Amino acid sequence: MIEKVILLEQADPVIFYGVNNSNILLLKTLYPKLRFAARGRAIKVYGDEDDISVFETFVDKLVRYCNDYNKLNEEVILDFYNGEGPVEKQHDSLIIYGVNGKPISARTVNQRRLLEAFQQNDLVFALGPAGSGKTYVAIALAVRALKNKEIRKIILSRPAVEAGEKLGFLPGEMKDKLDPYLQPLYDALQDMIPAAKLKELLETNVIQIAPLAYMRGRTLSDAIIILDEAQNTTAPQIKMFLTRLGLGARMIVTGDMSQVDLPRNVTSGLVQAQRILRNIPGIATIEFDRGDIVRHRLVQKIVDAYDRYEEQQKARNPELFPPEE
């Protein structure tokens, strides 16, 4: 009889063990000759060496499945035990499986173009209206790269520019004031990474979420860096951000030129960057449109209505809408 510790290095223990340790209880039933106890990321096994070796091989299959699909239940365990293996439905343009095995795929033509551009370029601009999935797909691509160990960290940033309210009115310390601006990034991550694992990645700075101002002076290597809401950057800010790119890193910059919250006399840095960086090899631009909107069906109608209103205002008062420099 020997004792061995099996470490769950990739799988989330909360998912692997199951609700109320249901998966562990099933494993104990399937392997009655072994005694084992699970705590944290470690499973301590007691028994015959050959039996432990068979059990370890089986656990390795479950860990890979759990890591790939973000789920594990009794049905899947029994399928593996019976030598069949679960058959997962194939999804077009799949990026990753999110929480509870939810498939996250590119759902529109331009979302698929973003996938292709990301594979072929180190800097990609994804521009388009609210709800077109720019940021969501970008974060999914970053999470996939992290899971595949193509990078060591994910860095997500956005400018802390108010959309009608003032930063100083928010309660709390600086982090408390800034978190509401970064909440959309947290929302996307919570869809893709189980809560316990996400907390660990954030605490160890494998995933970093920070305002744009915190990027100054850094060189970001072996990472995927995403700048969201880039239309609200000034020219110096976006230049500062783009020049943070280090070795082994890639960037995705997202923005919506119809939602600029900068003062009227300040030119968006995103507009200037698009003009200056046009036609440089290694840089791609994907332009989303209203047909890519994948939120509630009313969102597309809302965007259309506001576009028509703005065109009417430009026709009536052209002096209030000077041409972009």
PDB file of N, CA and C in Angstrom, residues 151-214:
ATOM      1  N   ILE A 151       0.367  32.766 -23.416  1.00  0.00           N
ATOM      2  CA  ILE A 151       0.783  33.991 -22.736  1.00  0.00           C
ATOM      3  C   ILE A 151       0.824  33.727 -21.238  1.00  0.00           C
ATOM      4  N   ARG A 152       1.396  34.683 -20.485  1.00  0.00           N
ATOM      5  CA  ARG A 152       1.475  34.524 -19.032  1.00  0.00           C
ATOM      6  C   ARG A 152       0.456  35.375 -18.297  1.00  0.00           C
ATOM      7  N   LYS A 153      -0.109  36.382 -18.967  1.00  0.00           N
ATOM      8  CA  LYS A 153      -1.054  37.254 -18.277  1.00  0.00           C
ATOM      9  C   LYS A 153      -1.966  37.968 -19.266  1.00  0.00           C
ATOM     10  N   ILE A 154      -3.070  38.446 -18.724  1.00  0.00           N
ATOM     11  CA  ILE A 154      -4.030  39.255 -19.475  1.00  0.00           C
ATOM     12  C   ILE A 154      -4.104  40.612 -18.789  1.00  0.00           C
ATOM     13  N   ILE A 155      -4.031  41.664 -19.575  1.00  0.00           N
ATOM     14  CA  ILE A 155      -4.133  43.016 -19.025  1.00  0.00           C
ATOM     15  C   ILE A 155      -5.277  43.728 -19.726  1.00  0.00           C
ATOM     16  N   LEU A 156      -6.263  44.143 -18.948  1.00  0.00           N
ATOM     17  CA  LEU A 156      -7.452  44.803 -19.475  1.00  0.00           C
ATOM     18  C   LEU A 156      -7.489  46.233 -18.946  1.00  0.00           C
ATOM     19  N   SER A 157      -7.752  47.174 -19.842  1.00  0.00           N
ATOM     20  CA  SER A 157      -7.746  48.570 -19.419  1.00  0.00           C
ATOM     21  C   SER A 157      -8.817  49.352 -20.150  1.00  0.00           C
ATOM     22  N   ARG A 158      -9.217  50.457 -19.560  1.00  0.00           N
ATOM     23  CA  ARG A 158     -10.105  51.407 -20.218  1.00  0.00           C
ATOM     24  C   ARG A 158      -9.926  52.768 -19.548  1.00  0.00           C
ATOM     25  N   PRO A 159     -10.154  53.837 -20.291  1.00  0.00           N
ATOM     26  CA  PRO A 159     -10.019  55.169 -19.690  1.00  0.00           C
ATOM     27  C   PRO A 159     -11.153  55.437 -18.713  1.00  0.00           C
ATOM     28  N   ALA A 160     -10.834  56.091 -17.602  1.00  0.00           N
ATOM     29  CA  ALA A 160     -11.853  56.436 -16.602  1.00  0.00           C
ATOM     30  C   ALA A 160     -12.461  57.783 -16.965  1.00  0.00           C
ATOM     31  N   VAL A 161     -13.306  57.750 -17.998  1.00  0.00           N
ATOM     32  CA  VAL A 161     -13.967  58.969 -18.466  1.00  0.00           C
ATOM     33  C   VAL A 161     -15.439  58.861 -18.121  1.00  0.00           C
ATOM     34  N   GLU A 162     -15.975  59.893 -17.467  1.00  0.00           N
ATOM     35  CA  GLU A 162     -17.356  59.857 -17.022  1.00  0.00           C
ATOM     36  C   GLU A 162     -18.325  59.999 -18.195  1.00  0.00           C
ATOM     37  N   ALA A 163     -19.418  59.257 -18.133  1.00  0.00           N
ATOM     38  CA  ALA A 163     -20.497  59.400 -19.115  1.00  0.00           C
ATOM     39  C   ALA A 163     -21.673  60.075 -18.421  1.00  0.00           C
ATOM     40  N   GLY A 164     -21.456  61.326 -18.015  1.00  0.00           N
ATOM     41  CA  GLY A 164     -22.547  62.080 -17.415  1.00  0.00           C
ATOM     42  C   GLY A 164     -22.482  62.220 -15.910  1.00  0.00           C
ATOM     43  N   GLU A 165     -21.590  61.429 -15.243  1.00  0.00           N
ATOM     44  CA  GLU A 165     -21.450  61.560 -13.801  1.00  0.00           C
ATOM     45  C   GLU A 165     -19.989  61.780 -13.468  1.00  0.00           C
ATOM     46  N   LYS A 166     -19.705  62.332 -12.300  1.00  0.00           N
ATOM     47  CA  LYS A 166     -18.364  62.689 -11.919  1.00  0.00           C
ATOM     48  C   LYS A 166     -17.755  61.634 -11.008  1.00  0.00           C
ATOM     49  N   LEU A 167     -16.489  61.323 -11.260  1.00  0.00           N
ATOM     50  CA  LEU A 167     -15.773  60.309 -10.500  1.00  0.00           C
ATOM     51  C   LEU A 167     -15.782  60.607  -9.011  1.00  0.00           C
ATOM     52  N   GLY A 168     -15.630  61.884  -8.643  1.00  0.00           N
ATOM     53  CA  GLY A 168     -15.531  62.257  -7.244  1.00  0.00           C
ATOM     54  C   GLY A 168     -16.799  61.997  -6.451  1.00  0.00           C
ATOM     55  N   PHE A 169     -17.941  61.873  -7.111  1.00  0.00           N
ATOM     56  CA  PHE A 169     -19.193  61.641  -6.407  1.00  0.00           C
ATOM     57  C   PHE A 169     -19.347  60.189  -5.959  1.00  0.00           C
ATOM     58  N   LEU A 170     -18.538  59.297  -6.515  1.00  0.00           N
ATOM     59  CA  LEU A 170     -18.649  57.894  -6.135  1.00  0.00           C
ATOM     60  C   LEU A 170     -18.001  57.670  -4.771  1.00  0.00           C
ATOM     61  N   PRO A 171     -18.588  56.825  -3.925  1.00  0.00           N
ATOM     62  CA  PRO A 171     -18.060  56.630  -2.575  1.00  0.00           C
ATOM     63  C   PRO A 171     -16.798  55.779  -2.562  1.00  0.00           C
ATOM     64  N   GLY A 172     -16.064  55.855  -1.458  1.00  0.00           N
ATOM     65  CA  GLY A 172     -14.961  54.932  -1.238  1.00  0.00           C
ATOM     66  C   GLY A 172     -13.610  55.463  -1.641  1.00  0.00           C
ATOM     67  N   GLU A 173     -12.610  54.554  -1.567  1.00  0.00           N
ATOM     68  CA  GLU A 173     -11.238  54.881  -1.929  1.00  0.00           C
ATOM     69  C   GLU A 173     -11.104  54.867  -3.436  1.00  0.00           C
ATOM     70  N   MET A 174      -9.871  55.115  -3.938  1.00  0.00           N
ATOM     71  CA  MET A 174      -9.673  55.227  -5.379  1.00  0.00           C
ATOM     72  C   MET A 174     -10.114  53.963  -6.118  1.00  0.00           C
ATOM     73  N   LYS A 175      -9.767  52.755  -5.564  1.00  0.00           N
ATOM     74  CA  LYS A 175     -10.178  51.512  -6.236  1.00  0.00           C
ATOM     75  C   LYS A 175     -11.695  51.426  -6.337  1.00  0.00           C
ATOM     76  N   ASP A 176     -12.386  51.833  -5.250  1.00  0.00           N
ATOM     77  CA  ASP A 176     -13.849  51.793  -5.254  1.00  0.00           C
ATOM     78  C   ASP A 176     -14.419  52.751  -6.292  1.00  0.00           C
ATOM     79  N   LYS A 177     -13.748  53.882  -6.479  1.00  0.00           N
ATOM     80  CA  LYS A 177     -14.216  54.862  -7.457  1.00  0.00           C
ATOM     81  C   LYS A 177     -13.992  54.367  -8.888  1.00  0.00           C
ATOM     82  N   LEU A 178     -12.904  53.607  -9.085  1.00  0.00           N
ATOM     83  CA  LEU A 178     -12.541  53.186 -10.435  1.00  0.00           C
ATOM     84  C   LEU A 178     -13.249  51.912 -10.877  1.00  0.00           C
ATOM     85  N   ASP A 179     -13.583  51.017  -9.933  1.00  0.00           N
ATOM     86  CA  ASP A 179     -14.174  49.725 -10.295  1.00  0.00           C
ATOM     87  C   ASP A 179     -15.430  49.829 -11.160  1.00  0.00           C
ATOM     88  N   PRO A 180     -16.331  50.811 -10.917  1.00  0.00           N
ATOM     89  CA  PRO A 180     -17.509  50.897 -11.785  1.00  0.00           C
ATOM     90  C   PRO A 180     -17.160  51.092 -13.255  1.00  0.00           C
ATOM     91  N   TYR A 181     -16.064  51.781 -13.546  1.00  0.00           N
ATOM     92  CA  TYR A 181     -15.655  51.976 -14.938  1.00  0.00           C
ATOM     93  C   TYR A 181     -15.150  50.677 -15.557  1.00  0.00           C
ATOM     94  N   LEU A 182     -14.651  49.778 -14.708  1.00  0.00           N
ATOM     95  CA  LEU A 182     -14.066  48.538 -15.190  1.00  0.00           C
ATOM     96  C   LEU A 182     -15.038  47.361 -15.103  1.00  0.00           C
ATOM     97  N   GLN A 183     -16.246  47.596 -14.592  1.00  0.00           N
ATOM     98  CA  GLN A 183     -17.209  46.519 -14.369  1.00  0.00           C
ATOM     99  C   GLN A 183     -17.551  45.736 -15.634  1.00  0.00           C
ATOM    100  N   PRO A 184     -17.701  46.376 -16.806  1.00  0.00           N
ATOM    101  CA  PRO A 184     -17.992  45.587 -18.007  1.00  0.00           C
ATOM    102  C   PRO A 184     -16.933  44.523 -18.293  1.00  0.00           C
ATOM    103  N   LEU A 185     -15.681  44.802 -17.926  1.00  0.00           N
ATOM    104  CA  LEU A 185     -14.621  43.826 -18.137  1.00  0.00           C
ATOM    105  C   LEU A 185     -14.773  42.659 -17.148  1.00  0.00           C
ATOM    106  N   TYR A 186     -15.096  42.981 -15.884  1.00  0.00           N
ATOM    107  CA  TYR A 186     -15.362  41.926 -14.902  1.00  0.00           C
ATOM    108  C   TYR A 186     -16.539  41.055 -15.354  1.00  0.00           C
ATOM    109  N   ASP A 187     -17.582  41.681 -15.893  1.00  0.00           N
ATOM    110  CA  ASP A 187     -18.774  40.938 -16.320  1.00  0.00           C
ATOM    111  C   ASP A 187     -18.412  39.884 -17.362  1.00  0.00           C
ATOM    112  N   ALA A 188     -17.602  40.285 -18.343  1.00  0.00           N
ATOM    113  CA  ALA A 188     -17.206  39.342 -19.390  1.00  0.00           C
ATOM    114  C   ALA A 188     -16.377  38.200 -18.814  1.00  0.00           C
ATOM    115  N   LEU A 189     -15.431  38.523 -17.945  1.00  0.00           N
ATOM    116  CA  LEU A 189     -14.591  37.485 -17.344  1.00  0.00           C
ATOM    117  C   LEU A 189     -15.421  36.503 -16.521  1.00  0.00           C
ATOM    118  N   GLN A 190     -16.428  37.008 -15.819  1.00  0.00           N
ATOM    119  CA  GLN A 190     -17.265  36.138 -14.991  1.00  0.00           C
ATOM    120  C   GLN A 190     -18.081  35.168 -15.833  1.00  0.00           C
ATOM    121  N   ASP A 191     -18.300  35.485 -17.090  1.00  0.00           N
ATOM    122  CA  ASP A 191     -18.976  34.577 -18.016  1.00  0.00           C
ATOM    123  C   ASP A 191     -18.064  33.444 -18.464  1.00  0.00           C
ATOM    124  N   MET A 192     -16.755  33.688 -18.400  1.00  0.00           N
ATOM    125  CA  MET A 192     -15.802  32.777 -19.034  1.00  0.00           C
ATOM    126  C   MET A 192     -14.959  31.967 -18.066  1.00  0.00           C
ATOM    127  N   ILE A 193     -14.796  32.468 -16.837  1.00  0.00           N
ATOM    128  CA  ILE A 193     -13.919  31.812 -15.876  1.00  0.00           C
ATOM    129  C   ILE A 193     -14.700  31.587 -14.579  1.00  0.00           C
ATOM    130  N   PRO A 194     -14.711  30.362 -14.043  1.00  0.00           N
ATOM    131  CA  PRO A 194     -15.423  30.104 -12.780  1.00  0.00           C
ATOM    132  C   PRO A 194     -14.958  31.052 -11.682  1.00  0.00           C
ATOM    133  N   ALA A 195     -15.868  31.384 -10.776  1.00  0.00           N
ATOM    134  CA  ALA A 195     -15.632  32.437  -9.789  1.00  0.00           C
ATOM    135  C   ALA A 195     -14.373  32.216  -8.959  1.00  0.00           C
ATOM    136  N   ALA A 196     -14.181  30.999  -8.438  1.00  0.00           N
ATOM    137  CA  ALA A 196     -13.013  30.734  -7.587  1.00  0.00           C
ATOM    138  C   ALA A 196     -11.718  30.894  -8.374  1.00  0.00           C
ATOM    139  N   LYS A 197     -11.709  30.388  -9.605  1.00  0.00           N
ATOM    140  CA  LYS A 197     -10.515  30.494 -10.445  1.00  0.00           C
ATOM    141  C   LYS A 197     -10.251  31.946 -10.821  1.00  0.00           C
ATOM    142  N   LEU A 198     -11.303  32.690 -11.143  1.00  0.00           N
ATOM    143  CA  LEU A 198     -11.139  34.099 -11.504  1.00  0.00           C
ATOM    144  C   LEU A 198     -10.570  34.889 -10.329  1.00  0.00           C
ATOM    145  N   LYS A 199     -11.082  34.633  -9.128  1.00  0.00           N
ATOM    146  CA  LYS A 199     -10.562  35.322  -7.949  1.00  0.00           C
ATOM    147  C   LYS A 199      -9.076  35.054  -7.773  1.00  0.00           C
ATOM    148  N   GLU A 200      -8.671  33.804  -7.975  1.00  0.00           N
ATOM    149  CA  GLU A 200      -7.254  33.440  -7.853  1.00  0.00           C
ATOM    150  C   GLU A 200      -6.408  34.157  -8.902  1.00  0.00           C
ATOM    151  N   LEU A 201      -6.894  34.204 -10.146  1.00  0.00           N
ATOM    152  CA  LEU A 201      -6.133  34.849 -11.223  1.00  0.00           C
ATOM    153  C   LEU A 201      -5.995  36.354 -10.987  1.00  0.00           C
ATOM    154  N   LEU A 202      -7.039  36.964 -10.441  1.00  0.00           N
ATOM    155  CA  LEU A 202      -6.980  38.395 -10.149  1.00  0.00           C
ATOM    156  C   LEU A 202      -6.047  38.674  -8.971  1.00  0.00           C
ATOM    157  N   GLU A 203      -6.108  37.828  -7.951  1.00  0.00           N
ATOM    158  CA  GLU A 203      -5.275  38.043  -6.766  1.00  0.00           C
ATOM    159  C   GLU A 203      -3.791  37.847  -7.064  1.00  0.00           C
ATOM    160  N   THR A 204      -3.476  36.975  -8.008  1.00  0.00           N
ATOM    161  CA  THR A 204      -2.071  36.713  -8.360  1.00  0.00           C
ATOM    162  C   THR A 204      -1.608  37.578  -9.531  1.00  0.00           C
ATOM    163  N   ASN A 205      -2.474  38.486  -9.987  1.00  0.00           N
ATOM    164  CA  ASN A 205      -2.145  39.417 -11.080  1.00  0.00           C
ATOM    165  C   ASN A 205      -1.876  38.713 -12.408  1.00  0.00           C
ATOM    166  N   VAL A 206      -2.352  37.473 -12.539  1.00  0.00           N
ATOM    167  CA  VAL A 206      -2.301  36.839 -13.859  1.00  0.00           C
ATOM    168  C   VAL A 206      -3.274  37.571 -14.785  1.00  0.00           C
ATOM    169  N   ILE A 207      -4.412  37.974 -14.236  1.00  0.00           N
ATOM    170  CA  ILE A 207      -5.326  38.883 -14.936  1.00  0.00           C
ATOM    171  C   ILE A 207      -5.296  40.214 -14.195  1.00  0.00           C
ATOM    172  N   GLN A 208      -4.971  41.262 -14.913  1.00  0.00           N
ATOM    173  CA  GLN A 208      -4.904  42.596 -14.326  1.00  0.00           C
ATOM    174  C   GLN A 208      -5.928  43.493 -15.016  1.00  0.00           C
ATOM    175  N   ILE A 209      -6.722  44.187 -14.208  1.00  0.00           N
ATOM    176  CA  ILE A 209      -7.694  45.133 -14.744  1.00  0.00           C
ATOM    177  C   ILE A 209      -7.367  46.492 -14.143  1.00  0.00           C
ATOM    178  N   ALA A 210      -7.036  47.448 -14.999  1.00  0.00           N
ATOM    179  CA  ALA A 210      -6.567  48.732 -14.478  1.00  0.00           C
ATOM    180  C   ALA A 210      -6.986  49.871 -15.391  1.00  0.00           C
ATOM    181  N   PRO A 211      -7.172  51.062 -14.826  1.00  0.00           N
ATOM    182  CA  PRO A 211      -7.445  52.241 -15.656  1.00  0.00           C
ATOM    183  C   PRO A 211      -6.250  52.542 -16.555  1.00  0.00           C
ATOM    184  N   LEU A 212      -6.506  53.227 -17.633  1.00  0.00           N
ATOM    185  CA  LEU A 212      -5.467  53.544 -18.613  1.00  0.00           C
ATOM    186  C   LEU A 212      -4.301  54.291 -17.976  1.00  0.00           C
ATOM    187  N   ALA A 213      -4.572  55.185 -17.034  1.00  0.00           N
ATOM    188  CA  ALA A 213      -3.515  55.985 -16.417  1.00  0.00           C
ATOM    189  C   ALA A 213      -2.461  55.112 -15.742  1.00  0.00           C
ATOM    190  N   TYR A 214      -2.836  53.880 -15.324  1.00  0.00           N
ATOM    191  CA  TYR A 214      -1.900  53.005 -14.630  1.00  0.00           C
ATOM    192  C   TYR A 214      -0.932  52.305 -15.585  1.00  0.00           C
TER     193      TYR A 214
END
